[in-house]
Coordinates of N, CA and C in Angstrom, one line a residue:
M1 N 114.1 93.5 68.3 CA 113.3 94.4 69.0 C 113.5 94.2 70.5
S2 N 113.7 95.2 71.2 CA 113.9 95.1 72.6 C 112.8 95.8 73.4
V3 N 112.5 95.4 74.5 CA 111.5 96.0 75.4 C 112.2 96.6 76.6
R4 N 111.9 97.9 76.8 CA 112.5 98.6 78.0 C 111.5 98.9 78.9
A5 N 111.7 98.6 80.2 CA 110.7 99.0 81.2 C 111.4 99.6 82.4
Q6 N 110.7 100.5 83.0 CA 111.3 101.2 84.1 C 110.4 100.8 85.4
V7 N 111.1 100.3 86.4 CA 110.4 99.9 87.6 C 110.7 100.9 88.6
R8 N 109.7 101.5 89.2 CA 109.9 102.5 90.3 C 109.1 102.1 91.5
R9 N 109.7 102.4 92.6 CA 108.9 102.2 93.9 C 108.3 103.5 94.2
V10 N 107.0 103.4 94.5 CA 106.3 104.6 94.8 C 105.9 104.4 96.3
W11 N 106.3 105.4 97.1 CA 106.0 105.3 98.5 C 104.9 106.2 98.9
Y12 N 104.0 105.7 99.7 CA 102.8 106.4 100.2 C 102.9 106.5 101.7
K13 N 102.2 107.5 102.3 CA 102.1 107.5 103.7 C 100.6 107.8 104.1
I14 N 100.2 107.2 105.2 CA 98.8 107.4 105.6 C 98.9 108.1 107.0
T15 N 98.1 109.2 107.0 CA 98.0 110.0 108.2 C 96.6 110.3 108.6
S16 N 96.3 110.7 109.7 CA 95.0 111.2 110.1 C 94.7 112.5 109.5
H17 N 93.5 112.7 109.1 CA 93.1 114.0 108.5 C 93.2 115.1 109.5
P18 N 93.9 116.2 109.2 CA 94.1 117.2 110.3 C 92.9 118.0 110.7
D19 N 91.9 118.0 109.9 CA 90.7 118.8 110.2 C 89.6 118.0 110.8
V20 N 89.8 116.7 111.0 CA 88.7 115.8 111.6 C 89.2 115.2 112.8
S21 N 88.5 115.4 113.9 CA 88.9 114.8 115.2 C 88.6 113.3 115.2
P22 N 89.4 112.5 115.9 CA 89.1 111.1 116.0 C 87.9 110.9 116.9
R23 N 87.2 109.7 116.7 CA 86.0 109.4 117.5 C 86.3 108.1 118.2
L24 N 85.7 108.0 119.4 CA 86.0 106.8 120.2 C 84.6 106.2 120.6
M25 N 84.6 104.9 120.6 CA 83.4 104.1 121.0 C 83.8 103.0 122.0
G26 N 83.0 102.8 123.0 CA 83.3 101.7 124.0 C 82.1 100.8 124.2
I27 N 82.5 99.5 124.4 CA 81.5 98.5 124.6 C 81.9 97.7 125.8
C28 N 81.0 97.5 126.8 CA 81.4 96.7 128.0 C 81.4 95.2 127.6
L29 N 82.4 94.5 128.0 CA 82.5 93.0 127.7 C 82.0 92.2 128.9
G30 N 81.4 92.8 129.9 CA 80.8 92.0 131.0 C 79.7 91.1 130.5
A31 N 79.6 90.0 131.3 CA 78.6 88.9 130.9 C 77.2 89.5 130.8
D32 N 76.5 89.4 129.7 CA 75.1 89.8 129.5 C 75.0 91.3 129.7
C33 N 76.0 92.1 129.5 CA 75.9 93.6 129.7 C 75.9 94.2 128.3
E34 N 74.9 95.1 128.1 CA 74.8 95.7 126.7 C 75.2 97.2 126.8
W35 N 76.0 97.6 127.7 CA 76.4 99.0 127.9 C 77.3 99.4 126.7
T36 N 77.0 100.5 126.1 CA 77.9 101.0 125.1 C 77.9 102.5 125.2
I37 N 79.0 103.1 124.6 CA 79.1 104.6 124.5 C 79.7 105.0 123.2
G38 N 79.2 106.1 122.7 CA 79.9 106.6 121.5 C 79.2 106.2 120.2
P39 N 79.8 106.5 119.1 CA 81.0 107.1 118.9 C 80.9 108.6 119.2
T40 N 82.0 109.2 119.8 CA 82.0 110.6 120.2 C 83.4 111.1 120.0
E41 N 83.5 112.4 119.9 CA 84.8 113.1 119.8 C 85.4 113.4 121.1
D42 N 84.6 113.2 122.2 CA 85.0 113.5 123.6 C 85.8 112.3 124.1
L43 N 87.1 112.2 123.8 CA 87.8 111.1 124.2 C 88.0 110.9 125.7
M44 N 88.1 112.0 126.4 CA 88.2 111.9 127.9 C 86.9 111.5 128.5
G45 N 85.8 112.0 127.9 CA 84.5 111.7 128.4 C 84.2 110.2 128.3
V46 N 84.7 109.5 127.2 CA 84.5 108.1 127.1 C 85.2 107.4 128.2
G47 N 86.4 107.8 128.5 CA 87.1 107.2 129.6 C 86.4 107.3 131.0
E48 N 85.9 108.5 131.2 CA 85.2 108.8 132.4 C 83.9 107.9 132.5
E49 N 83.2 107.8 131.4 CA 82.0 107.0 131.4 C 82.3 105.5 131.7
M50 N 83.4 105.0 131.1 CA 83.9 103.6 131.4 C 84.2 103.5 132.9
I51 N 84.9 104.4 133.4 CA 85.2 104.3 134.9 C 83.9 104.4 135.7
G52 N 83.0 105.2 135.3 CA 81.7 105.3 136.0 C 80.9 103.9 135.9
H53 N 81.0 103.3 134.7 CA 80.3 102.0 134.6 C 81.0 101.0 135.4
T54 N 82.3 101.0 135.5 CA 83.0 100.0 136.3 C 82.7 100.2 137.8
S55 N 82.6 101.5 138.2 CA 82.3 101.7 139.7 C 80.8 101.2 140.0
E56 N 79.9 101.3 139.0 CA 78.5 101.0 139.3 C 78.3 99.4 139.2
T57 N 79.0 98.8 138.3 CA 78.7 97.4 138.0 C 79.8 96.4 138.3
G58 N 81.0 96.9 138.4 CA 82.2 96.0 138.7 C 82.8 95.5 137.4
H59 N 82.1 95.8 136.2 CA 82.7 95.3 134.9 C 83.9 96.1 134.6
C60 N 85.0 95.4 134.3 CA 86.3 96.1 134.1 C 86.9 95.9 132.7
R61 N 86.2 95.2 131.9 CA 86.7 94.9 130.5 C 85.8 95.6 129.5
F62 N 86.5 96.4 128.6 CA 85.8 97.1 127.6 C 86.5 96.9 126.3
Q63 N 85.8 97.0 125.2 CA 86.4 97.0 123.9 C 86.2 98.4 123.3
R64 N 87.3 99.0 122.9 CA 87.3 100.3 122.4 C 87.6 100.3 120.9
F65 N 86.8 101.2 120.2 CA 87.0 101.4 118.8 C 87.4 102.9 118.5
V66 N 88.5 103.1 117.8 CA 88.9 104.4 117.5 C 88.7 104.6 116.0
E67 N 87.9 105.7 115.6 CA 87.6 106.0 114.2 C 88.3 107.3 113.9
D68 N 88.9 107.3 112.7 CA 89.4 108.6 112.2 C 89.3 108.6 110.7
E69 N 89.5 109.7 110.1 CA 89.6 109.8 108.6 C 91.1 109.8 108.2
A70 N 91.4 109.0 107.3 CA 92.8 108.9 106.9 C 93.0 109.6 105.6
V71 N 94.2 110.1 105.4 CA 94.6 110.7 104.1 C 95.9 109.9 103.6
V72 N 95.8 109.5 102.4 CA 96.9 108.8 101.8 C 97.6 109.8 100.8
S73 N 98.9 109.9 100.9 CA 99.6 110.8 100.0 C 100.9 110.2 99.6
L74 N 101.4 110.7 98.5 CA 102.7 110.3 98.0 C 103.8 111.0 98.8
T75 N 104.8 110.3 99.1 CA 105.9 110.9 100.0 C 106.9 111.7 99.1
E76 N 107.0 111.3 97.8 CA 108.0 112.0 97.0 C 107.4 113.1 96.2
E77 N 107.9 114.3 96.4 CA 107.4 115.5 95.7 C 107.5 115.3 94.2
G78 N 108.6 114.7 93.7 CA 108.7 114.5 92.2 C 107.6 113.7 91.6
E79 N 107.3 112.6 92.3 CA 106.2 111.7 91.8 C 104.9 112.5 91.9
R80 N 104.6 113.3 92.9 CA 103.4 114.0 93.0 C 103.3 115.0 91.8
M81 N 104.3 115.7 91.5 CA 104.3 116.7 90.4 C 104.2 115.9 89.1
R82 N 104.8 114.8 88.9 CA 104.7 114.0 87.7 C 103.2 113.6 87.4
R83 N 102.5 113.2 88.5 CA 101.1 112.8 88.4 C 100.2 114.0 88.1
V84 N 100.5 115.1 88.8 CA 99.7 116.3 88.5 C 99.8 116.8 87.1
L85 N 101.0 116.8 86.5 CA 101.2 117.2 85.1 C 100.5 116.2 84.2
R86 N 100.6 114.9 84.5 CA 100.0 113.9 83.6 C 98.5 114.1 83.7
N87 N 97.9 114.3 84.8 CA 96.5 114.5 84.9 C 96.0 115.8 84.2
R88 N 96.8 116.8 84.3 CA 96.5 118.1 83.5 C 96.5 117.8 82.0
R89 N 97.5 117.1 81.6 CA 97.7 116.8 80.2 C 96.5 115.9 79.7
E90 N 96.1 115.0 80.5 CA 94.9 114.1 80.1 C 93.6 115.0 80.0
L91 N 93.5 115.9 81.0 CA 92.3 116.7 81.0 C 92.3 117.6 79.7
A92 N 93.4 118.1 79.3 CA 93.5 119.0 78.2 C 93.2 118.2 76.9
E93 N 93.5 116.9 76.9 CA 93.3 116.1 75.7 C 91.9 115.7 75.5
K94 N 91.2 115.6 76.6 CA 89.8 115.1 76.5 C 88.8 116.3 76.2
T95 N 88.0 116.1 75.1 CA 87.1 117.2 74.8 C 86.0 117.2 75.8
D96 N 85.6 116.1 76.3 CA 84.5 116.1 77.3 C 84.9 116.8 78.5
S97 N 86.1 116.7 78.9 CA 86.5 117.4 80.2 C 86.6 118.9 79.9
K98 N 86.9 119.3 78.7 CA 86.9 120.8 78.4 C 85.5 121.3 78.6
S99 N 84.5 120.6 78.1 CA 83.1 121.1 78.3 C 82.7 121.1 79.7
V100 N 83.2 120.2 80.5 CA 82.9 120.2 82.0 C 83.5 121.4 82.6
L101 N 84.8 121.7 82.2 CA 85.5 122.8 82.8 C 84.7 124.1 82.4
V102 N 84.3 124.2 81.2 CA 83.6 125.4 80.7 C 82.3 125.6 81.5
A103 N 81.5 124.5 81.7 CA 80.3 124.5 82.5 C 80.6 124.9 83.9
R104 N 81.6 124.4 84.5 CA 82.0 124.8 85.9 C 82.3 126.3 86.0
D105 N 83.0 126.8 85.0 CA 83.3 128.2 85.0 C 82.0 129.1 84.8
R106 N 81.1 128.6 84.0 CA 79.8 129.3 83.8 C 79.0 129.3 85.1
T107 N 79.0 128.2 85.8 CA 78.3 128.1 87.1 C 78.9 129.0 88.1
R108 N 80.2 129.1 88.2 CA 80.9 130.0 89.1 C 80.5 131.4 88.8
Q109 N 80.5 131.8 87.5 CA 80.2 133.1 87.1 C 78.8 133.5 87.4
R110 N 77.8 132.5 87.2 CA 76.4 132.8 87.6 C 76.3 132.9 89.1
I111 N 77.0 132.1 89.9 CA 76.9 132.3 91.3 C 77.4 133.7 91.8
A112 N 78.4 134.2 91.1 CA 79.0 135.5 91.5 C 77.9 136.6 91.1
E113 N 77.3 136.4 89.9 CA 76.3 137.3 89.5 C 75.1 137.4 90.5
V114 N 74.6 136.2 90.9 CA 73.5 136.1 91.9 C 73.9 136.8 93.2
E115 N 75.1 136.5 93.7 CA 75.5 137.1 94.9 C 75.6 138.6 94.8
A116 N 76.0 139.1 93.6 CA 76.1 140.6 93.4 C 74.7 141.2 93.4
E117 N 73.7 140.5 92.8 CA 72.3 140.9 92.8 C 71.8 141.0 94.2
H118 N 72.0 140.0 95.0 CA 71.6 140.0 96.4 C 72.2 141.1 97.2
A119 N 73.5 141.4 96.9 CA 74.1 142.5 97.7 C 73.5 143.8 97.3
R120 N 73.2 144.0 96.0 CA 72.5 145.2 95.6 C 71.2 145.4 96.2
A121 N 70.4 144.3 96.3 CA 69.1 144.3 96.9 C 69.1 144.7 98.3
E122 N 70.1 144.3 99.0 CA 70.2 144.7 100.5 C 70.5 146.1 100.6

């Protein structure tokens, strides 16, 4: 009896979410200074505030934190499609998932009915 295995390398890429702006936060590293700013999406504003703090206090060292939302995705289209098909097959095999899908469809139908009733009432 022989065992056969297939080893594949799966490549992922990490990118910033296109619909979410990065956020920046700054902390003054001056002795006994508790000045902070952010987090905010106004990246230029954080820089201006840091410059203003430096001009007022002479503190010139800051720690900056950049926050963003990341998206991890498969780089190979074939691998993505293989996983989508496998997930669909697993959903079709599970009886519990079928009932969830039926309930979701009923909820969507009820939402449409309610919206139609509201439209008629107006």
